[in-house]
PDB file of C-alpha atoms in Angstrom:
ATOM      1  CA  UNK A   8     -10.290  -3.348  42.944  1.00 57.00           C
ATOM      2  CA  UNK A   9     -12.505  -1.488  40.628  1.00 66.00           C
ATOM      3  CA  UNK A  10     -14.459  -3.131  37.888  1.00 68.00           C
ATOM      4  CA  UNK A  11     -12.313  -1.486  35.137  1.00 67.00           C
ATOM      5  CA  UNK A  12      -9.047  -2.712  36.684  1.00 67.00           C
ATOM      6  CA  UNK A  13     -10.355  -6.264  36.818  1.00 68.00           C
ATOM      7  CA  UNK A  14     -11.298  -6.143  33.106  1.00 67.00           C
ATOM      8  CA  UNK A  15      -7.844  -4.823  32.117  1.00 63.00           C
ATOM      9  CA  UNK A  16      -6.048  -7.500  34.137  1.00 64.00           C
ATOM     10  CA  UNK A  17      -8.250 -10.211  32.700  1.00 65.00           C
ATOM     11  CA  UNK A  18      -7.524  -9.017  29.136  1.00 72.00           C
ATOM     12  CA  UNK A  19      -3.715  -9.404  29.431  1.00 79.00           C
ATOM     13  CA  UNK A  20      -2.353 -12.247  27.312  1.00 81.00           C
ATOM     14  CA  UNK A  21      -0.250 -14.940  28.903  1.00 87.00           C
ATOM     15  CA  UNK A  22       3.524 -14.706  28.961  1.00 90.00           C
ATOM     16  CA  UNK A  23       3.839 -17.773  26.738  1.00 91.00           C
ATOM     17  CA  UNK A  24       1.540 -16.310  24.114  1.00 92.00           C
ATOM     18  CA  UNK A  25       3.601 -13.113  23.951  1.00 92.00           C
ATOM     19  CA  UNK A  26       6.862 -15.088  23.708  1.00 95.00           C
ATOM     20  CA  UNK A  27       5.580 -17.400  20.967  1.00 96.00           C
ATOM     21  CA  UNK A  28       4.109 -14.512  18.967  1.00 95.00           C
ATOM     22  CA  UNK A  29       7.356 -12.544  19.277  1.00 96.00           C
ATOM     23  CA  UNK A  30       9.463 -15.463  18.073  1.00 97.00           C
ATOM     24  CA  UNK A  31       6.998 -16.156  15.256  1.00 97.00           C
ATOM     25  CA  UNK A  32       7.159 -12.543  14.056  1.00 98.00           C
ATOM     26  CA  UNK A  33      10.962 -12.651  14.056  1.00 98.00           C
ATOM     27  CA  UNK A  34      11.091 -15.873  12.054  1.00 98.00           C
ATOM     28  CA  UNK A  35       8.469 -14.683   9.577  1.00 98.00           C
ATOM     29  CA  UNK A  36      10.573 -11.546   9.061  1.00 98.00           C
ATOM     30  CA  UNK A  37      13.737 -13.606   8.563  1.00 98.00           C
ATOM     31  CA  UNK A  38      11.993 -15.875   6.071  1.00 98.00           C
ATOM     32  CA  UNK A  39      10.757 -12.792   4.203  1.00 98.00           C
ATOM     33  CA  UNK A  40      14.302 -11.390   4.042  1.00 98.00           C
ATOM     34  CA  UNK A  41      15.649 -14.725   2.755  1.00 98.00           C
ATOM     35  CA  UNK A  42      12.909 -14.775   0.113  1.00 98.00           C
ATOM     36  CA  UNK A  43      13.702 -11.231  -1.017  1.00 98.00           C
ATOM     37  CA  UNK A  44      17.425 -12.022  -1.281  1.00 98.00           C
ATOM     38  CA  UNK A  45      16.669 -15.214  -3.245  1.00 97.00           C
ATOM     39  CA  UNK A  46      14.388 -13.295  -5.607  1.00 97.00           C
ATOM     40  CA  UNK A  47      16.985 -10.556  -6.165  1.00 97.00           C
ATOM     41  CA  UNK A  48      19.593 -13.252  -6.910  1.00 96.00           C
ATOM     42  CA  UNK A  49      17.329 -14.807  -9.549  1.00 96.00           C
ATOM     43  CA  UNK A  50      16.639 -11.394 -11.104  1.00 95.00           C
ATOM     44  CA  UNK A  51      20.359 -10.552 -11.242  1.00 93.00           C
ATOM     45  CA  UNK A  52      21.164 -13.959 -12.772  1.00 92.00           C
ATOM     46  CA  UNK A  53      18.469 -13.447 -15.406  1.00 91.00           C
ATOM     47  CA  UNK A  54      19.748  -9.982 -16.311  1.00 89.00           C
ATOM     48  CA  UNK A  55      23.351 -11.228 -16.454  1.00 88.00           C
ATOM     49  CA  UNK A  56      22.456 -14.177 -18.676  1.00 86.00           C
ATOM     50  CA  UNK A  57      20.425 -11.899 -20.953  1.00 81.00           C
ATOM     51  CA  UNK A  58      23.374  -9.522 -21.277  1.00 75.00           C
ATOM     52  CA  UNK A  59      25.672 -12.473 -21.967  1.00 75.00           C
ATOM     53  CA  UNK A  60      23.433 -13.736 -24.780  1.00 72.00           C
ATOM     54  CA  UNK A  61      23.427 -10.397 -26.569  1.00 66.00           C
ATOM     55  CA  UNK A  62      26.580  -9.873 -28.641  1.00 66.00           C
ATOM     56  CA  UNK A  63      28.734  -7.048 -27.423  1.00 62.00           C
ATOM     57  CA  UNK A  64      29.028  -4.131 -29.829  1.00 66.00           C
ATOM     58  CA  UNK A  65      32.333  -4.146 -31.635  1.00 73.00           C
ATOM     59  CA  UNK A  66      34.671  -1.331 -30.780  1.00 72.00           C
ATOM     60  CA  UNK A  67      36.705   0.008 -33.683  1.00 75.00           C
ATOM     61  CA  UNK A  68      40.436  -0.319 -33.276  1.00 75.00           C
ATOM     62  CA  UNK A  69      42.205   2.824 -32.168  1.00 71.00           C
ATOM     63  CA  UNK A  70      44.768   4.133 -34.633  1.00 72.00           C
ATOM     64  CA  UNK A  71      48.385   3.615 -33.759  1.00 72.00           C
ATOM     65  CA  UNK A  72      49.819   6.386 -31.618  1.00 66.00           C
ATOM     66  CA  UNK A  73      52.379   8.468 -33.428  1.00 68.00           C
ATOM     67  CA  UNK A  74      55.573   9.376 -31.613  1.00 65.00           C
ATOM     68  CA  UNK A  75      55.289  12.722 -29.878  1.00 64.00           C
ATOM     69  CA  UNK A  76      56.676  15.608 -31.846  1.00 68.00           C
ATOM     70  CA  UNK A  77      59.170  17.937 -30.246  1.00 73.00           C
ATOM     71  CA  UNK A  78      57.608  20.790 -28.306  1.00 74.00           C
ATOM     72  CA  UNK A  79      58.330  23.965 -30.321  1.00 81.00           C
ATOM     73  CA  UNK A  80      58.518  26.419 -27.397  1.00 84.00           C
ATOM     74  CA  UNK A  81      59.741  24.064 -24.684  1.00 83.00           C
ATOM     75  CA  UNK A  82      61.784  26.671 -22.790  1.00 86.00           C
ATOM     76  CA  UNK A  83      58.848  29.104 -22.555  1.00 89.00           C
ATOM     77  CA  UNK A  84      56.484  26.400 -21.275  1.00 88.00           C
ATOM     78  CA  UNK A  85      59.101  25.228 -18.766  1.00 87.00           C
ATOM     79  CA  UNK A  86      59.599  28.801 -17.519  1.00 89.00           C
ATOM     80  CA  UNK A  87      55.831  29.282 -17.115  1.00 91.00           C
ATOM     81  CA  UNK A  88      55.462  26.012 -15.190  1.00 89.00           C
ATOM     82  CA  UNK A  89      58.414  26.864 -12.935  1.00 90.00           C
ATOM     83  CA  UNK A  90      56.959  30.318 -12.249  1.00 91.00           C
ATOM     84  CA  UNK A  91      53.589  28.793 -11.333  1.00 92.00           C
ATOM     85  CA  UNK A  92      55.208  26.223  -9.020  1.00 91.00           C
ATOM     86  CA  UNK A  93      57.389  28.885  -7.387  1.00 91.00           C
ATOM     87  CA  UNK A  94      54.372  31.140  -6.843  1.00 92.00           C
ATOM     88  CA  UNK A  95      52.341  28.290  -5.342  1.00 91.00           C
ATOM     89  CA  UNK A  96      55.164  27.269  -2.997  1.00 90.00           C
ATOM     90  CA  UNK A  97      56.068  30.848  -2.109  1.00 90.00           C
ATOM     91  CA  UNK A  98      59.699  30.420  -3.147  1.00 89.00           C
ATOM     92  CA  UNK A  99      62.007  32.132  -5.599  1.00 89.00           C
ATOM     93  CA  UNK A 100      62.058  30.744  -9.126  1.00 86.00           C
ATOM     94  CA  UNK A 101      65.832  30.229  -8.912  1.00 86.00           C
ATOM     95  CA  UNK A 102      65.257  27.731  -6.075  1.00 85.00           C
ATOM     96  CA  UNK A 103      63.412  25.362  -8.415  1.00 85.00           C
ATOM     97  CA  UNK A 104      65.431  22.754 -10.264  1.00 86.00           C
ATOM     98  CA  UNK A 105      63.714  20.857 -13.082  1.00 85.00           C
ATOM     99  CA  UNK A 106      64.954  17.296 -13.439  1.00 87.00           C
ATOM    100  CA  UNK A 107      62.613  16.100 -16.169  1.00 85.00           C
ATOM    101  CA  UNK A 108      59.843  17.671 -18.222  1.00 81.00           C
ATOM    102  CA  UNK A 109      57.819  15.224 -20.330  1.00 78.00           C
ATOM    103  CA  UNK A 110      54.636  15.640 -22.313  1.00 72.00           C
ATOM    104  CA  UNK A 111      51.852  13.368 -21.131  1.00 72.00           C
TER     105      UNK A 111
END
């Protein structure tokens, strides 16, 4: 063997050292993840408790809804809607039967 090959082989770490270092790195990473999650939990709790302490702004009451007035040109609107539906479906307007037409 050459002198360089002997130095490279002598510099290799033992199998146990590699295994222990690998396991240690994994556990250090897991502990770091647990710490980050714990810290985020504390931050979220702090923000939630701060928001809870502050009084919520009062929302003014909405006025009572008045009953809907009759639609003045109901037949014209119904004809326009039926024409649009017939055009979209590719059918004749006489093939459309309106059961109910309510204002939302």
